[in-house]
Amino acid sequence: MAAPASRRRGSSWGRSWPLLFVAILALHSLAIYLFTRGFLLTRTELDLHSHRDDRTGVSPGCSSWPQPAVDHLVIVVLDALRFDFVAPSTFFEEKQPWMDKLQVLQKLAADEKNSARIFKALADPPTTSLQRLKALTTGGLPTFIDVGNSFGAPAIVEDNIMHQLVKNGKRVVMMGDDTWTQLYPEHFNKSFPYPSFNVKDLDTVDNGVIEHLLPSLHENDWDVLIAHFLGVDHAGHIFGVDSAPMIQKLEQYNQILEDVINTLKSLSTPGGPHENTLLLVMGDHGQTLNGDHGGGTAEEVETSLFAWSPKTPPDAVLSVLGENSCNFDLHGKEVCVSTMQQLDFAVTVSALLGIPFPFGSIGRVNPELYALSAGTWDNQRTGINACTPQDDLEAWKMRYAEALCVNSWQVKRYIDQYSGSSIIGFSAEYLHHVEELYSKAQANWSEVLKSTCPSETAKGEEFKESASSSLQLQIDAYSSFLESFAKLARSAWTEFDLWLMGTGLLLMILSVITQAYILVRLNALCQPSAQECASSRIIPKLSFAFTLVTIRAASLLSNSYILAEGRVTNFLLATSCIAGVWSSATKGNFTIEEFIFLLLNIFARFGIELGMSKQVAGPTATKDHPVSIICDIFGSSFCNVSMDIFPIISLAMVTCIVLKLITCAVHQRFLKYFIMSGTILSYAFIANYWASESTLLSHTKAVQEIGRSLAPRFVYAIGGLSLVISVLWRLFAPVGSLKFNKRITSLSAAMLCSWSPTILMLLGRQGAFVALICITGAWCIIMLQQKYQKDSKLDTTGSCVANPVSVTQWSLLAVCLFYLTGHWCTFDGLRYGAAFIGFDNFHIIRQGFLLSIDTFGVSHILPVLSLPFIAVHCYNTASKKSKVKDVTINILIQVHLMYGLITAITTAVTIVCVTIQRRHLMVWGLFAPKYVFDAIGLLLTDLLICLASLYYS
């Protein structure tokens, strides 16, 4: 009587399994929501603004905002401008093809040392464009949560230099990247925005800027001109730094900048409109050699800023600029490079333009950038009092000290307001230290003012030494205060709500325990009467699977293992293969599937190394790469031909395998022929798309346009139509028309064939190779599971317990596929170009959907959709005395529960990791992105499992 009772209880599980998975999804969603609210809180943005009539201090000389030092400011933003794009190649160990292309900037820095300077500008991560523009204009540190807004920038309401410019009567003209108009929709007198998110388009934005830039320089209807070029950023995303399009873009920019500089020179004669203009050529962030940005590596945070004033400051400016890093360029001329924080940009520009500093700015007026403006050396413009010495350097130091006095007062005001308004604020110990620094600096200010006015008994040289020493000490005191607070803000800016984080973590752990308990109970219900015998056979497999999952999850506690997650996962998958081979060898029943699976792991490791090499791309990193070695042996022409032919051959093999799958798995005639026709057409369009991009074949422009634009859209349309037909057949086909197991295989195969062409299209030419690995891996896992069922004699006991090792291997293979396709868990690992395959214009929903499919297609969508094949093939070896439907449903539930549990355990450990490492140096560059990817992956897995439970129930 035990077995029938167990089957009746199993049937009740089968009827309620969609509700079970919905409950798990809801619990995971709540846990992740609470933890995210606690972990990724943005800093409190104060709705306060600086005003022209603010009384900035009680001391003379520090009672109002600085006077303007420049009349016009030209800001040329070259998006993703690496430091080695601007600095001479002699500053680096090895000269690269992309260096020394901006010769006009290097020449100015060498010939006009008093008025031109190259800066290495250090950005604060994350280095997405939206966050950098926001930080540059507000003077604050970027917040991690803004990454999600990078595709749809919200208007900035926090105080910023754009708001201050408009409020203080400055006229602003903008041209280029339309992100500016999204951030500041009502701040420009004139604007010429161009769409910025089509990374395949290198020229539209740049050509628009070129059209308006030079004519605008001759007009007198602006005070600040912003020109934002995007070509270098897009060339990096598509082709990489070491590419012909990148070099062409840099050479184009060199010509444009030369024209801009010549125009400013011609209009900067005494009385000319640009006599007192300052030119800034800058990047918002850098980029890796592969063209990515978003993280916190040196290549991404190091960008460049070039400043030039047509009006030359006095020679005393060299005392301020110093010689931080000097070297001779290719022409034998000395070029010096300074270093500055991008955090200082907003407040320095505000001081130069004579506008109130943004209320939330925490930067310091940069002395070198401030000194390059000739207006800061003009005593008539400065309003320096009469008792100030007439020495140029002393007069400048006095003005700079006054700017720092106002700067320090503004930051101190912000600290007081933030500490009073924020939920958590800063620690009392840090605040006390910063308060002491400010009090000490302010106490000396009145003494400094007295020292700058000679007494009747003071002698000239004594006075100069005293004044210079006092001013320098005061500058150092203010600088110490400002730098200390910036350091404090960087180390403790994010407000972690530990209560919310703890609640989310506890719910996540509770969900894992609940899933594990349900799985154990379900296994017990599915056991036959002789369950002790069956349990003894399943426990070793369960223990081995649990060990693999635990080792992988524990590795996430180390930042080094997170970076090497693809290799770690591949190692664990290979370990499971070797364990299976060893077990079979000892029993003398080694099979070909085990050998193929082991060989597959070697190919996967090769692919992972190729995919992960994007993180350290470049000539120096890849010269010993296997692909480079092969190209060196057989020649570059052989490699180029192979890169075009091998994907087509792989696609043909995939097509044959998929058609065979449809023939065997889809048992309903209409559905079979519809899916088969759609698959053939889709793969033909994919081949046509690849051929249109091939360099081996010559095409007319019309043929290329059809292949590149229409072919992908046809693939998407066929996939969507197949998906709809599959769902309609599931809803309206007679339930009894097919046996339950055949119905499941038909539905699963139809769903896989609906999604796979779109995923292959987005993956590019690597897609067919990845599909071969995926299909071969699935076949090996299913065959080995059948072998396990037969060897364990579970088919004779009537047991319907799924093999946990098979599900674990499938999960590990899915992770391997993620890294094999060139993805990794950082925002610069997103393949933005995939979102524009078949489209030239940006639409946030459409491009976001395609980017999501590309990112999670092979690692989440296809693996979850393939799980029913494990259950069905498990049934095929089960006892014929068991009821077909009950056995299949029970194993389906187990397989989905196991897969979801493995993903949940990994995410739970990731949450533990980021909780422990929340103050780690790499928290925003590594741990937080890893958490975001794992959390989204878990929710997507749960959602797919929920939909699958409804689809198959």
XYZ file of N, CA and C in Angstrom, residues 1 26 112 197 212 238 240 243 253 259 280 336 385 413 478 488 544 587 626 642 682 729 752 778 828 906 915 919:
84
model
N 0.817 -1.218 0.000
C 0.000 0.000 0.000
C 0.847 1.263 0.000
N 8.431 34.651 -5.295
C 8.018 35.770 -4.444
C 8.970 35.941 -3.264
N 54.142 75.766 -25.427
C 53.541 76.828 -24.612
C 53.329 76.317 -23.186
N 23.253 56.085 -28.449
C 23.332 54.707 -27.997
C 23.541 53.680 -29.106
N 28.629 72.190 -36.269
C 28.254 73.371 -35.487
C 29.396 73.978 -34.679
N 33.125 48.561 -30.474
C 32.936 47.665 -31.615
C 34.250 47.021 -32.060
N 37.616 47.806 -30.617
C 38.733 47.778 -29.683
C 39.673 48.946 -29.921
N 42.823 49.207 -33.308
C 42.082 48.944 -34.544
C 42.207 50.143 -35.468
N 40.086 63.586 -34.903
C 40.013 64.507 -33.765
C 41.199 65.456 -33.744
N 41.917 72.782 -35.833
C 41.061 73.853 -36.359
C 40.488 74.699 -35.226
N 39.250 73.488 -22.701
C 39.449 72.215 -22.003
C 39.076 71.084 -22.951
N 55.479 68.136 -19.850
C 55.188 67.803 -18.457
C 53.712 67.442 -18.301
N 43.189 93.321 -2.389
C 43.274 94.596 -1.685
C 44.640 95.223 -1.877
N 29.827 73.519 5.041
C 28.381 73.714 5.082
C 27.659 72.454 4.615
N 43.964 74.410 4.093
C 42.678 74.211 3.414
C 42.706 72.936 2.562
N 37.412 60.627 3.196
C 36.348 60.093 4.041
C 35.135 59.708 3.206
N 28.093 14.216 -3.471
C 29.063 14.724 -4.435
C 28.561 16.016 -5.083
N 34.625 -0.055 -12.381
C 33.582 -1.049 -12.604
C 33.709 -1.724 -13.962
N 46.574 31.002 -27.419
C 46.546 29.937 -28.435
C 46.133 30.408 -29.816
N 39.574 31.303 -41.890
C 38.976 30.358 -40.938
C 37.869 31.020 -40.140
N 15.374 30.532 -40.268
C 16.149 31.339 -39.318
C 17.640 31.133 -39.518
N -0.515 26.144 -29.232
C -0.692 24.696 -29.319
C -0.810 24.089 -27.922
N 12.637 25.538 -27.260
C 14.065 25.702 -27.533
C 14.308 26.216 -28.944
N 24.692 18.646 -23.313
C 23.371 18.139 -22.908
C 23.225 16.663 -23.245
N 31.096 46.533 -17.683
C 31.848 46.658 -18.919
C 31.943 45.313 -19.638
N 24.112 29.742 -4.682
C 25.165 30.620 -5.204
C 24.857 32.082 -4.908
N 28.076 41.358 1.842
C 27.841 41.872 3.190
C 29.153 41.961 3.960
N 33.008 47.051 2.764
C 33.992 48.132 2.876
C 35.274 47.807 2.122
